XYZ file of C-alpha atoms in Angstrom:
458
model
C -5.262 -19.921 37.594
C -7.238 -19.102 40.723
C -5.096 -18.840 43.864
C -6.432 -18.449 47.397
C -4.180 -18.139 50.422
C -5.705 -19.656 53.562
C -3.843 -18.062 56.463
C -4.060 -19.332 60.043
C -2.852 -16.579 62.357
C -2.232 -18.594 65.520
C 0.318 -20.730 63.632
C 1.381 -17.948 61.248
C 0.854 -20.596 58.564
C -0.295 -20.295 54.962
C -1.948 -23.103 53.041
C -3.042 -22.576 49.446
C -5.925 -23.535 47.202
C -5.057 -23.289 43.512
C -7.323 -24.152 40.592
C -7.379 -24.224 36.811
C -10.220 -25.406 34.559
C -12.031 -27.219 37.363
C -8.934 -29.014 38.682
C -7.612 -27.970 42.089
C -4.530 -28.540 44.197
C -3.968 -27.881 47.880
C -0.539 -26.885 49.125
C 0.462 -27.585 52.741
C -3.013 -28.244 54.218
C -3.684 -28.070 57.940
C -5.170 -31.088 59.700
C -8.679 -29.597 59.773
C -9.431 -30.049 56.083
C -13.059 -28.935 55.801
C -12.185 -25.471 54.505
C -10.447 -26.967 51.459
C -13.322 -29.350 50.756
C -15.836 -26.518 51.055
C -13.848 -24.276 48.732
C -13.605 -26.944 46.045
C -17.320 -27.747 46.351
C -18.300 -24.070 46.134
C -16.230 -23.687 42.963
C -17.386 -27.008 41.496
C -13.790 -28.204 41.264
C -12.115 -31.541 41.934
C -9.020 -31.691 44.134
C -6.429 -33.522 42.025
C -3.192 -33.003 43.977
C -1.984 -32.325 47.498
C 1.469 -30.771 47.318
C 3.646 -30.840 50.441
C 6.629 -28.512 50.420
C 8.325 -30.603 53.129
C 7.727 -32.589 56.304
C 6.329 -29.815 58.473
C 7.641 -29.505 61.994
C 5.273 -26.881 63.378
C 1.951 -28.546 62.576
C 0.438 -31.875 61.594
C -0.614 -31.759 57.965
C -4.067 -32.774 56.745
C -2.735 -34.454 53.607
C -3.619 -38.024 54.608
C -7.255 -37.293 55.483
C -7.639 -35.023 52.470
C -6.322 -37.735 50.149
C -8.757 -40.257 51.644
C -11.689 -37.873 51.135
C -10.824 -36.822 47.583
C -8.594 -39.464 46.008
C -5.996 -36.765 45.320
C -2.328 -37.695 44.953
C 0.036 -36.628 47.748
C 3.192 -35.208 46.173
C 6.498 -34.589 47.926
C 9.825 -33.508 46.516
C 12.875 -35.723 45.952
C 14.243 -37.927 48.782
C 10.937 -37.997 50.725
C 10.202 -41.315 52.436
C 6.939 -42.000 54.241
C 5.028 -44.871 55.864
C 2.046 -44.197 53.566
C 1.649 -43.950 49.803
C 2.928 -40.786 48.116
C 4.261 -39.656 44.760
C 7.911 -38.686 45.086
C 8.577 -36.093 42.400
C 11.831 -35.572 40.587
C 13.517 -32.195 40.458
C 12.008 -30.135 37.594
C 9.140 -32.599 37.103
C 5.886 -31.004 35.932
C 2.299 -31.797 36.919
C -0.593 -30.612 34.723
C -3.429 -28.732 36.420
C -6.153 -27.654 34.028
C -4.394 -25.744 31.229
C -1.411 -24.820 33.393
C 1.519 -26.695 34.970
C 3.143 -26.943 38.370
C 6.871 -27.629 38.308
C 8.783 -29.062 41.265
C 12.000 -27.265 42.201
C 13.984 -29.275 44.726
C 15.349 -26.752 47.270
C 16.843 -28.673 50.205
C 18.134 -26.761 53.206
C 15.272 -26.344 55.627
C 14.855 -30.108 55.267
C 16.250 -32.618 52.784
C 13.053 -32.993 50.761
C 12.090 -29.297 50.831
C 10.762 -28.211 47.461
C 9.149 -25.174 45.874
C 6.334 -25.367 43.345
C 6.574 -23.097 40.302
C 3.350 -22.317 38.426
C 3.484 -21.914 34.640
C 0.635 -20.606 32.512
C -0.598 -22.119 29.240
C 2.261 -20.413 27.372
C 4.858 -22.007 29.713
C 5.570 -18.639 31.375
C 6.339 -18.971 35.133
C 4.450 -16.422 37.216
C 4.090 -17.718 40.788
C 6.012 -19.914 43.180
C 5.004 -21.579 46.438
C 8.132 -21.653 48.559
C 7.047 -23.422 51.753
C 9.757 -22.954 54.384
C 12.574 -22.387 51.907
C 11.870 -18.695 51.354
C 9.860 -16.261 53.467
C 9.360 -12.516 53.224
C 12.748 -11.154 54.308
C 13.954 -14.487 55.646
C 14.580 -18.163 54.934
C 13.659 -21.351 56.798
C 15.601 -22.411 59.858
C 18.511 -24.763 59.183
C 18.620 -26.912 62.322
C 15.886 -29.462 61.623
C 17.937 -32.247 60.075
C 16.546 -35.763 60.414
C 18.331 -38.253 62.660
C 20.098 -39.922 59.734
C 21.722 -36.740 58.433
C 24.511 -34.510 59.780
C 23.080 -31.110 60.694
C 25.975 -29.209 59.134
C 24.926 -30.293 55.615
C 21.656 -28.344 55.541
C 23.109 -24.785 55.553
C 25.328 -25.604 52.572
C 22.366 -27.104 50.734
C 20.316 -23.986 51.426
C 23.055 -21.869 49.858
C 22.625 -23.790 46.591
C 18.826 -23.604 46.846
C 18.851 -19.826 47.251
C 21.183 -19.542 44.269
C 18.624 -21.571 42.334
C 15.790 -19.216 43.307
C 17.888 -16.151 42.441
C 17.789 -17.217 38.782
C 14.012 -16.803 38.618
C 12.435 -13.703 37.065
C 11.920 -10.721 39.341
C 8.192 -10.503 38.618
C 7.353 -14.001 39.879
C 4.967 -13.820 42.833
C 6.191 -15.616 45.968
C 3.688 -17.395 48.212
C 5.565 -18.506 51.377
C 4.521 -21.082 53.965
C 4.681 -18.758 56.980
C 4.413 -15.155 58.077
C 5.629 -13.074 61.021
C 5.619 -14.858 64.364
C 6.457 -18.316 63.078
C 9.325 -20.169 64.748
C 10.279 -21.607 61.348
C 12.439 -18.549 60.611
C 14.465 -15.955 62.511
C 12.724 -12.704 61.611
C 9.979 -13.186 59.019
C 8.388 -10.060 57.564
C 4.775 -9.137 58.235
C 3.638 -9.443 54.593
C 2.311 -12.822 53.492
C 3.231 -12.513 49.787
C 6.122 -10.940 47.930
C 8.047 -11.220 44.643
C 11.410 -12.657 43.712
C 12.551 -9.159 42.770
C 11.594 -7.726 46.150
C 13.506 -10.498 47.913
C 16.592 -9.847 45.825
C 16.526 -6.308 47.171
C 15.600 -6.794 50.850
C 16.196 -10.392 51.933
C 19.521 -10.771 53.744
C 19.860 -14.342 52.413
C 19.696 -13.106 48.802
C 22.614 -10.712 49.128
C 25.894 -11.520 47.429
C 28.167 -13.635 49.656
C 30.210 -16.804 49.387
C 29.137 -20.133 50.853
C 31.112 -19.753 54.067
C 29.696 -16.287 54.805
C 26.184 -17.498 53.977
C 26.437 -20.415 56.393
C 27.782 -18.152 59.140
C 25.094 -15.490 58.672
C 22.187 -17.906 58.345
C 23.012 -20.056 61.376
C 23.728 -17.279 63.892
C 20.993 -15.809 66.090
C 18.464 -18.597 65.663
C 16.481 -19.451 68.793
C 16.124 -23.137 69.641
C 13.111 -24.797 67.983
C 10.058 -25.555 70.139
C 10.348 -29.099 71.471
C 7.274 -30.350 69.623
C 8.838 -29.627 66.216
C 10.660 -32.947 65.901
C 7.583 -34.893 67.034
C 5.367 -33.238 64.418
C 7.914 -33.823 61.657
C 7.914 -37.515 62.579
C 4.097 -37.657 62.579
C 4.066 -36.120 59.110
C 6.491 -38.787 57.887
C 4.794 -41.767 59.517
C 1.153 -40.674 59.461
C -1.497 -40.580 62.182
C -4.226 -43.007 63.167
C -7.127 -40.739 64.052
C -8.532 -37.941 61.944
C -9.496 -34.602 63.422
C -13.203 -35.272 62.801
C -13.016 -38.317 65.045
C -11.198 -36.369 67.754
C -13.850 -33.665 67.782
C -16.696 -36.204 67.847
C -15.218 -37.905 70.894
C -14.736 -34.863 73.110
C -15.331 -35.873 76.728
C -17.258 -33.597 79.081
C -15.949 -34.157 82.620
C -17.734 -33.637 85.910
C -15.746 -32.005 88.692
C -15.222 -35.441 90.276
C -13.976 -36.929 86.982
C -11.781 -33.886 86.384
C -10.131 -34.340 89.787
C -9.667 -38.052 89.110
C -7.888 -37.347 85.804
C -5.698 -34.737 87.482
C -4.728 -37.153 90.230
C -3.862 -39.698 87.528
C -1.306 -37.257 86.114
C -3.128 -35.217 83.473
C -1.967 -31.604 83.196
C -4.620 -28.925 83.689
C -4.539 -26.517 80.750
C -6.634 -23.358 81.094
C -7.261 -21.732 77.700
C -9.165 -18.694 78.975
C -8.036 -15.099 78.603
C -5.121 -14.136 80.861
C -7.230 -11.623 82.820
C -9.868 -14.271 83.558
C -7.221 -16.749 84.669
C -5.647 -14.159 86.974
C -9.002 -13.509 88.615
C -9.627 -17.173 89.512
C -8.250 -20.515 88.410
C -7.799 -24.099 89.526
C -4.637 -24.606 91.606
C -1.840 -26.233 89.608
C -3.187 -25.227 86.194
C -1.245 -23.642 83.355
C -2.722 -20.709 81.470
C -2.146 -20.522 77.717
C -4.891 -18.330 76.308
C -6.652 -19.357 73.133
C -6.680 -15.687 72.066
C -2.935 -15.826 71.309
C -0.420 -18.287 69.846
C -2.131 -21.050 71.772
C -0.929 -24.207 70.031
C 2.627 -22.952 69.569
C 3.041 -22.187 73.262
C 1.376 -25.428 74.346
C 3.874 -27.302 72.183
C 6.733 -25.244 73.591
C 5.802 -25.427 77.281
C 4.044 -28.785 77.682
C 5.127 -32.253 76.595
C 2.667 -34.300 74.535
C 1.033 -35.844 77.599
C -2.603 -36.284 78.748
C -4.358 -32.941 79.171
C -7.591 -31.820 80.798
C -8.998 -28.464 79.776
C -10.643 -25.490 81.420
C -12.229 -23.346 78.707
C -14.599 -20.484 78.224
C -18.092 -21.655 77.321
C -18.265 -22.983 73.728
C -14.474 -22.761 73.294
C -13.905 -26.449 74.086
C -14.007 -27.661 70.481
C -11.774 -24.849 69.233
C -9.208 -25.555 71.958
C -9.107 -29.251 71.067
C -8.918 -28.545 67.339
C -5.966 -26.201 67.793
C -4.190 -28.810 69.902
C -4.842 -31.448 67.239
C -3.203 -29.199 64.642
C 0.128 -29.802 66.378
C -0.509 -33.472 67.119
C -1.585 -33.051 70.740
C -4.341 -35.669 70.681
C -4.198 -36.848 74.299
C -6.987 -34.615 75.596
C -8.871 -36.564 78.251
C -11.709 -34.056 78.305
C -12.821 -30.631 79.463
C -14.421 -29.427 82.693
C -18.162 -29.234 82.100
C -19.335 -25.806 83.269
C -15.788 -24.509 83.487
C -14.512 -22.558 86.471
C -18.045 -21.835 87.690
C -18.772 -25.550 88.075
C -15.511 -25.917 89.999
C -16.482 -23.179 92.462
C -20.050 -24.427 92.815
C -18.651 -27.807 93.846
C -16.880 -26.089 96.734
C -13.392 -26.457 95.284
C -10.672 -23.899 95.986
C -9.439 -21.386 93.422
C -6.287 -19.300 93.244
C -5.579 -15.828 91.892
C -2.533 -14.129 90.392
C -2.048 -10.527 91.406
C -1.676 -8.060 88.532
C -0.630 -4.422 88.511
C -0.616 -1.696 85.902
C 2.634 -0.647 84.266
C 2.509 2.591 86.295
C 2.242 0.689 89.576
C 5.072 -1.579 88.506
C 7.341 1.359 87.666
C 6.731 2.833 91.098
C 6.945 -0.388 93.106
C 10.008 -1.949 91.455
C 12.147 0.886 92.795
C 11.167 -0.112 96.350
C 11.083 -3.923 96.379
C 10.940 -7.089 94.292
C 12.692 -8.311 91.177
C 11.485 -7.920 87.605
C 11.464 -11.019 85.399
C 11.437 -10.405 81.637
C 10.179 -13.499 79.748
C 10.512 -12.048 76.242
C 12.888 -13.594 73.744
C 16.507 -12.551 73.335
C 15.862 -10.368 70.304
C 13.213 -8.362 72.148
C 15.368 -7.997 75.242
C 18.255 -6.702 73.128
C 16.082 -3.703 72.203
C 15.773 -2.724 75.866
C 14.680 -4.147 79.202
C 13.811 -2.762 82.627
C 16.989 -2.033 84.546
C 18.241 -4.967 86.658
C 15.669 -7.368 85.210
C 16.287 -11.088 85.200
C 15.861 -12.136 81.577
C 14.706 -15.692 80.841
C 12.758 -16.294 77.636
C 9.452 -18.042 78.242
C 10.473 -21.157 76.344
C 13.416 -21.649 78.731
C 11.684 -20.681 81.969
C 10.831 -24.181 83.197
C 14.365 -25.458 82.721
C 15.828 -22.453 84.553
C 13.495 -22.327 87.555
C 16.323 -23.447 89.834
C 18.101 -20.150 89.140
C 15.221 -18.279 90.802
C 14.440 -17.839 94.509
C 11.039 -19.257 95.493
C 10.885 -16.837 98.418
C 11.450 -13.733 96.297
C 8.770 -11.429 94.896
C 8.822 -11.398 91.087
C 7.141 -8.924 88.767
C 6.690 -10.826 85.499
C 6.344 -9.033 82.184
C 6.561 -9.705 78.440
C 5.627 -7.512 75.478
C 1.868 -7.234 76.016
C 0.837 -9.476 78.928
C 0.005 -12.760 77.177
C 3.310 -14.566 77.761
C 3.797 -13.106 81.233
C 0.606 -14.831 82.416
C 1.876 -18.119 80.989
C 5.108 -17.522 82.869
C 3.272 -16.572 86.056
C 1.239 -19.785 85.902
C 4.438 -21.816 85.453
C 5.956 -20.156 88.522
C 2.833 -20.719 90.607
C 2.538 -24.378 89.549
C 6.135 -24.900 90.666
C 5.707 -23.470 94.151
C 6.443 -19.762 93.744
C 4.011 -17.864 95.949
C 4.844 -14.172 95.497
C 4.133 -13.394 91.841
C 2.837 -10.193 90.263
C 1.913 -9.970 86.604
C 2.456 -6.644 84.837
C -0.569 -5.759 82.694
C 0.276 -4.492 79.223
C 3.897 -5.627 79.429
C 6.756 -3.712 77.878
C 4.390 -1.904 75.525
C 2.923 -0.170 78.556
C 6.088 -0.033 80.676
C 7.911 2.111 78.110
C 5.286 4.808 78.642
C 6.105 5.065 82.367
C 9.053 6.349 84.372
C 10.567 2.852 84.595
C 14.301 2.875 83.848
C 15.037 1.028 80.599
C 18.516 -0.197 79.671
C 20.100 -1.901 76.681
C 21.798 -5.096 77.904
C 25.522 -5.378 77.350
C 26.501 -7.790 74.575
C 28.497 -10.672 76.048
């Protein structure tokens, strides 16, 4: 068996290409499917199956387009119901691939249909398992994504049984999870992207001996709320989508400054995907900065509703920006500004700036005036924050703007400077006029004389 992990860092997502004797299967494909087609062509293999571990919430899968292109069967685990044709596997059912087999293990908990796929060699010996969002390195999938027709309190109990099922597997079986560190699909996923069952028995908190009640308590505490686009993407993956990503990329609209203004006046949100430093230097008033160099799609889906967007991009980054948006089902891109920020200035339009300071300047100035606003998540803040900081995680900032004073001067910081610029752009768009971004964030602040405190546990 040939196994290739195809890891997409901005989504912390792992898809897999597996092959035996010229027959291939794809597990959890992204919407941009060309990489899988190219891999099969290069290896002279035919894609026979598309295995989906569950209805993904954090991205739109490419299974429908891939099935159309290849004729491969789409296979989900038990209980899956879709608006398009699939094969619904039974628990323990086996699918031949070349001279090996892939066995479905139904492991509900993350979702009802969640399943793992166990690979057996020609001697029937299991040696690898693809665990989707059931099992990660050092973690398990979040347990708060129940569908509308199911009580949420059933999933944690189901996950308990699923983990007990996985515990019975041999220690030497290689684990290929669906996500790595940074994904919102777990609480604290490890940085490695593969592991073994034996390693998880030793270091995964969910694999430790405990009764059902203790398991449910431990697994459901400390989980941040899911990004708001999660439930939309899960629905898209159940019902399907009308337009393929190829069509979206072919129909990219280049907008003149006049057309760009017209779309903005009609209600489209201006999304600037340039680097934070470039945005700070000059940007279109009212725009939001979510840099393509970071977790672009995840933060777009967390901060912005799925509404019409118009883009400001670095040159030749237009297609990449639109593709990353399409991965999470954000297809309502009305176009991008032709010529970018330079075209905007050349047309005589006004630009704004966001003032930034070094961590050293911040440490000196915050003792004299202003308030510091920490937009990191709760887990990061618990490790230490600048004394007297207001702490509002970035994902909650828009809903808590009323708790802030528009006349106050805020120094905004995160871990490294990426999220703080997103937060600064949110503040500016909502009428805050005295904003200073802290370059380098907490990574740099801890190397200064700034006073750091551990927040009291309430």
